[in-house]
Coordinates of C-alpha atoms in Angstrom, one line a residue:
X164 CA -6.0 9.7 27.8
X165 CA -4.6 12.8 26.4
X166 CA -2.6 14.0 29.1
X167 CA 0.6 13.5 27.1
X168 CA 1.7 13.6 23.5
X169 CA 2.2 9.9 22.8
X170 CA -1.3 9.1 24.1
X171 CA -3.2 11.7 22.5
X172 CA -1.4 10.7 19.0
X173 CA -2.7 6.5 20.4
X174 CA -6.4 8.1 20.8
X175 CA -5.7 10.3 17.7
X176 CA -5.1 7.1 15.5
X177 CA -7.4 4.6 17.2
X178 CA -10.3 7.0 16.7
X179 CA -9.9 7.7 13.1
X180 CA -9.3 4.5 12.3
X181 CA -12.8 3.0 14.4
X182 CA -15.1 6.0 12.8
X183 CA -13.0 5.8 9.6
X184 CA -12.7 9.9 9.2
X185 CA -10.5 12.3 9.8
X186 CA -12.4 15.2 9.3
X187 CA -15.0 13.6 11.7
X188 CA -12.1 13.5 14.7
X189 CA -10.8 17.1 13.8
X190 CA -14.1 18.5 13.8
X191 CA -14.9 16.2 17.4
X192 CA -11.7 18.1 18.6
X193 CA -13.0 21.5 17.8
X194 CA -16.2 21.4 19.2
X195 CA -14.6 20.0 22.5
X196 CA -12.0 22.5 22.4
X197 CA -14.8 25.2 22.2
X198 CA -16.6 23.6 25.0
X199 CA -13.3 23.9 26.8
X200 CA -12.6 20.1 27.6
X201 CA -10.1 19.8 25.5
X202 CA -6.7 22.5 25.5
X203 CA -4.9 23.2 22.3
X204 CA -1.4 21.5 23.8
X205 CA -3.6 17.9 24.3
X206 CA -5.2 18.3 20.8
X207 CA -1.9 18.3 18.6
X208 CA -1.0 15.0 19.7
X209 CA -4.6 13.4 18.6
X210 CA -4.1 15.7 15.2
X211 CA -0.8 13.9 14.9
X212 CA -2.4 10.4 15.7
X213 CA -5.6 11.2 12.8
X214 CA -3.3 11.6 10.5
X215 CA -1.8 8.2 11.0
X216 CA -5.1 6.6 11.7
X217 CA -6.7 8.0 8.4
X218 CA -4.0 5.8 6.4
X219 CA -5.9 2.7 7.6
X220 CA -9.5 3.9 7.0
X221 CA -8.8 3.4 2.9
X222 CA -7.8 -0.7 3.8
X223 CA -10.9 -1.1 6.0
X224 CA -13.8 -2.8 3.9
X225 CA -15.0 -5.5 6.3
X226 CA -16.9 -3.6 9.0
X227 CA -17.7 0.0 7.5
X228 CA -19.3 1.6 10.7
X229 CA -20.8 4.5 8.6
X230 CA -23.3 2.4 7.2
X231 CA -24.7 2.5 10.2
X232 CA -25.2 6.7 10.1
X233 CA -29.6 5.7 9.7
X234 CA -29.6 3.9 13.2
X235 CA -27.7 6.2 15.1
X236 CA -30.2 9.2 13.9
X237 CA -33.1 7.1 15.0
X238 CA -31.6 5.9 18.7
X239 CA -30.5 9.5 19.1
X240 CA -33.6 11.3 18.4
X241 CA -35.6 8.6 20.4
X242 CA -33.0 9.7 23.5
X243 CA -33.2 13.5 22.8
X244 CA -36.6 14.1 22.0
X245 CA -38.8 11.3 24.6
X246 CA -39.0 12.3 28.3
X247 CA -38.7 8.8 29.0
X248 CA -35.1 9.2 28.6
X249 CA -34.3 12.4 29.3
X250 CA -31.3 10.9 32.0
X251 CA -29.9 10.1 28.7
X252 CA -30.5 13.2 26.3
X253 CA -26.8 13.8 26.3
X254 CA -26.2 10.5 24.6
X255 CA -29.0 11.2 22.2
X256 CA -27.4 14.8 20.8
X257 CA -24.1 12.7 20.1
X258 CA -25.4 10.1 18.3
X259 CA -27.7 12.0 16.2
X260 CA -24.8 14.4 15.5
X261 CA -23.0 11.7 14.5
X262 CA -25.3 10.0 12.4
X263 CA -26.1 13.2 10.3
X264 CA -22.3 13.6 10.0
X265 CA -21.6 10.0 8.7
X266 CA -25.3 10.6 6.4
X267 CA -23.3 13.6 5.1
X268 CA -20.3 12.1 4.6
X269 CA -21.3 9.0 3.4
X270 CA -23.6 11.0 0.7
X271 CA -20.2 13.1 -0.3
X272 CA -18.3 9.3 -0.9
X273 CA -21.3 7.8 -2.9
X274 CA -21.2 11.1 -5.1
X275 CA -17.1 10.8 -5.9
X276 CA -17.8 6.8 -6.6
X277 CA -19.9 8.4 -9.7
X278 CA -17.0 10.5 -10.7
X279 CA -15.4 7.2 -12.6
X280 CA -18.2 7.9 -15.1
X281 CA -17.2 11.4 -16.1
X282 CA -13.7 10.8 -18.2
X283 CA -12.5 14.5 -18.8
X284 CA -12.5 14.8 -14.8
X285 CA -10.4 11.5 -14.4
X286 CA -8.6 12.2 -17.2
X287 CA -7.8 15.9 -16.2
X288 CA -6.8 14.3 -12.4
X289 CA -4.6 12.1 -14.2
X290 CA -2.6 14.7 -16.1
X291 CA -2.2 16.7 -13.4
X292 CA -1.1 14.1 -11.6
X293 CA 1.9 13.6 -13.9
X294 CA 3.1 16.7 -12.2
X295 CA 4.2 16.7 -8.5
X296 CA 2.9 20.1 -8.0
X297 CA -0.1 20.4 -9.7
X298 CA -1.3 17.2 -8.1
X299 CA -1.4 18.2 -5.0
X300 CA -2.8 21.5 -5.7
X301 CA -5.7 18.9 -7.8
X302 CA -5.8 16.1 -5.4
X303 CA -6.3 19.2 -2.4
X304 CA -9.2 20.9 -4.4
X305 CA -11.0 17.9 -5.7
X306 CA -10.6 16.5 -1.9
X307 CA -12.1 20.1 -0.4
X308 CA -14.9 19.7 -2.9
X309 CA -15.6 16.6 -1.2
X310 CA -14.6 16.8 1.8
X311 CA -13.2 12.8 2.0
X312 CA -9.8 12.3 1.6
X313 CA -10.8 8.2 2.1
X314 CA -13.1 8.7 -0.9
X315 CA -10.4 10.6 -2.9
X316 CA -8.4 7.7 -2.1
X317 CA -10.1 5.1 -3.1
X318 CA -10.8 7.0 -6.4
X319 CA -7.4 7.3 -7.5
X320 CA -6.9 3.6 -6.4
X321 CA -9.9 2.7 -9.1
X322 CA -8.1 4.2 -11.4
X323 CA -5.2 2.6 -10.7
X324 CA -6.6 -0.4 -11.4
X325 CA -7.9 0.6 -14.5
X326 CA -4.2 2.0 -15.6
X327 CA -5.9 5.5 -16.3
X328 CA -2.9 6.5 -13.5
X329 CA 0.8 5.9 -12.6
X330 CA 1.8 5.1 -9.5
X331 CA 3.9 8.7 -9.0
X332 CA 0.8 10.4 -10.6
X333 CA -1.3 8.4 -7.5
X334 CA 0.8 9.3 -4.7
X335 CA 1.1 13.0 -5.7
X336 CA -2.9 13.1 -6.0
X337 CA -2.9 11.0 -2.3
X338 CA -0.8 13.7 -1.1
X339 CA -2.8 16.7 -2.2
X340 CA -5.6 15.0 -0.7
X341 CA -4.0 14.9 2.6
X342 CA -4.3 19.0 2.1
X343 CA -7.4 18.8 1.0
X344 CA -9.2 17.3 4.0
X345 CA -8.1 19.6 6.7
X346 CA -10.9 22.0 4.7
X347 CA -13.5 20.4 6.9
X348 CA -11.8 21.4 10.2
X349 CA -11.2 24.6 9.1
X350 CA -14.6 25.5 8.4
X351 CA -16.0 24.0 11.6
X352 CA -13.8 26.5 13.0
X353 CA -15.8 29.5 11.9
X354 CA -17.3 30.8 14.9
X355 CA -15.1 28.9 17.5
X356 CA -12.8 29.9 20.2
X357 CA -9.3 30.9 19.2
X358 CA -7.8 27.6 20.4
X359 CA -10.0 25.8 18.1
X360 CA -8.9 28.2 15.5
X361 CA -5.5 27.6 15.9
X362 CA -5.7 23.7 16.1
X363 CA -7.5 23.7 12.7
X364 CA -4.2 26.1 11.6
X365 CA -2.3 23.4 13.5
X366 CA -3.3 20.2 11.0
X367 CA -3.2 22.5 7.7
X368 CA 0.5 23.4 8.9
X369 CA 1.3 20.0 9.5
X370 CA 0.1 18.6 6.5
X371 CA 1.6 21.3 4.0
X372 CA 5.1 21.0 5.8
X373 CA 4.6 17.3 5.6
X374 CA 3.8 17.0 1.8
X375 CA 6.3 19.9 1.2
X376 CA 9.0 17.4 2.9
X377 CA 7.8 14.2 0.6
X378 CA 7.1 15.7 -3.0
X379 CA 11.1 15.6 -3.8
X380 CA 11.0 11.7 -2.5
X381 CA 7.9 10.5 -4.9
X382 CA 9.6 8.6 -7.5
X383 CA 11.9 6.6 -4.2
X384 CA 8.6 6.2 -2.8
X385 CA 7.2 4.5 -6.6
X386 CA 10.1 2.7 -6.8
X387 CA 9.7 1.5 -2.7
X388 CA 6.1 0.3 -3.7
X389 CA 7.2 -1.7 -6.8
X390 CA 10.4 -3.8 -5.4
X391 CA 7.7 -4.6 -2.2
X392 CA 4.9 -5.5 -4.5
X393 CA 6.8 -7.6 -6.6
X394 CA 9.1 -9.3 -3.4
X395 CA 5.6 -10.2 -1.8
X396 CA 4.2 -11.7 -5.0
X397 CA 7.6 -13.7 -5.3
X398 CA 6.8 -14.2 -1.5
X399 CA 3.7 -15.6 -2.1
X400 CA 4.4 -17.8 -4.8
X401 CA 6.8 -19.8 -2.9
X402 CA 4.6 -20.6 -0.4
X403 CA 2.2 -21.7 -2.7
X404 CA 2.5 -25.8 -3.1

C-alpha cells in the first residue's frame, strides 16, 4: 500500500483520520521503520497523508474510537499473557500498545479540556495569538506540553465560541499546533535507527516550511473563512421554507 507516494499519503490520511491521531501514526511509522518494514522513502508519503488526515480528526465527534483505549488493554493482555492464545500473542502486544497509547492520550485531552477554567492561561493564548509569530511559537509549546494537536484544536475552537479569540488569533495558534505535535515523534525517536531519526526530522521540516509559507496568508485565510461562513448561512436560509 505504500509502494508509491500517492498511496502512502491515501494510508497516511485514512489512518489518522480512523485512530484520530497523528502523533499515534508517526510514532506507528517509527517503530516499523526501526523494525525495518517500513524504508524512510515509503514513510514521507504517509507523513504527508497524517497531516491531511489530522484536519478531520478535530470534525469527528460521532464515533470517537479512543474511548475504546479500556477494551483494547483487556483483549490484548488476555492474547499476550494466556497460553491459550499464544497463535495470537502478536495481536495481543498491538492492541495493548494501543490501548495504553490512546489511555495516555486520551488522559492528556481530558487535562487541556480543564484548561478553559484557568483564565490567565486562555487569556495569555489569546494575546499571543494576536501576533502571527508568537502564536505559533504558543500554540507549538502549549501543543508539546500536551502532546495533542486535536485537543489544542478544539481548545481554541471553545474559545472561539466564547469570543475570548479572533479568528486570525485562532488560526495562528492552529498553526503552531501543527509544530507542536511532531514533539511526540521526535521523542519516540530517541533510541531508534537513523531512518526513524530522520523521518521524525522529515515531519518537523515539513510542518515549519509549511507554516513558514502560510503565516504571511492569515488574514486572506480570515477573510476566506468569513465570506464562506456567511455564503453558507445565506445558503441555508434559502432552502429553509
Amino acid at each position: 500500500m505504500t509502494s508509491n507516494k500517492c498511496k502512502g499519503i491515501l494510508v497516511g490520511a485514512l489512518t489518522t483520520v480512523l485512530i484520530q491521531s497523528s502523533s499515534l501514526t508517526m510514532v506507528t511509522q517509527i517503530g516499523l521503520i526501526n523494525a525495518g518494514l517500513l524504508t524512510l522513502e515509503q514513510s514521507v508519503g504517509i507523513i504527508m497523508g497524517q497531516e491531511i488526515g489530522t484536519t478531520v480528526t478535530a470534525q469527528i465527534v460521532a464515533f470517537p474510537i479512543g474511548n475504546f483505549f479500556f477494551l483494547m488493554i483487556i483483549a490484548g493482555f488476555i492474547l499476550y499473557m494466556f497460553p491459550k492464545f499464544r497463535k495470537y500473542q502478536h495481536i495481543g502486544q498491538v492492541l495493548l500498545g494501543f490501548g495504553i497509547l490512546f489511555l495516555g492520550m486520551k488522559t492528556m485531552s481530558g487535562g487541556a479540556k480543564g484548561i478553559m477554567d484557568y483564565p490567565i492561561i486562555i487569556d495569555t493564548l489569546a494575546r499571543f495569538g494576536a501576533i502571527p509569530i508568537l502564536g505559533v511559537i504558543a500554540g507549538a509549546i502549549f501543543t508539546g506540553i500536551i502532546q495533542s494537536s486535536s485537543a489544542t484544536t478544539g481548545l481554541v475552537i471553545a474559545m472561539g465560541m466564547n469570543n475570548v479569540i479572533t479568528l486570525p488569533a485562532a488560526i495562528t495558534l492552529i498553526l503552531g499546533a501543527n509544530i507542536g505535535t511532531c514533539v511526540t515523534g521526535f521523542i519516540a525517536s530517541f533510541g531508534s535507527c537513523k531512518s526513524a531519526k530522520r523521518a521524525a526530522f522529515i515531519q518537523i521540516f515539513m510542518n515549519v516550511v509549511t507554516v513558514a509559507i502560510f503565516i504571511p496568508f492569515i488574514q486572506l485565510f480570515s477573510s476566506l473563512a468569513l465570506f464562506l461562513q456567511s455564503y453558507i448561512l445565506l445558503w441555508m436560509l434559502e432552502k429553509e421554507p
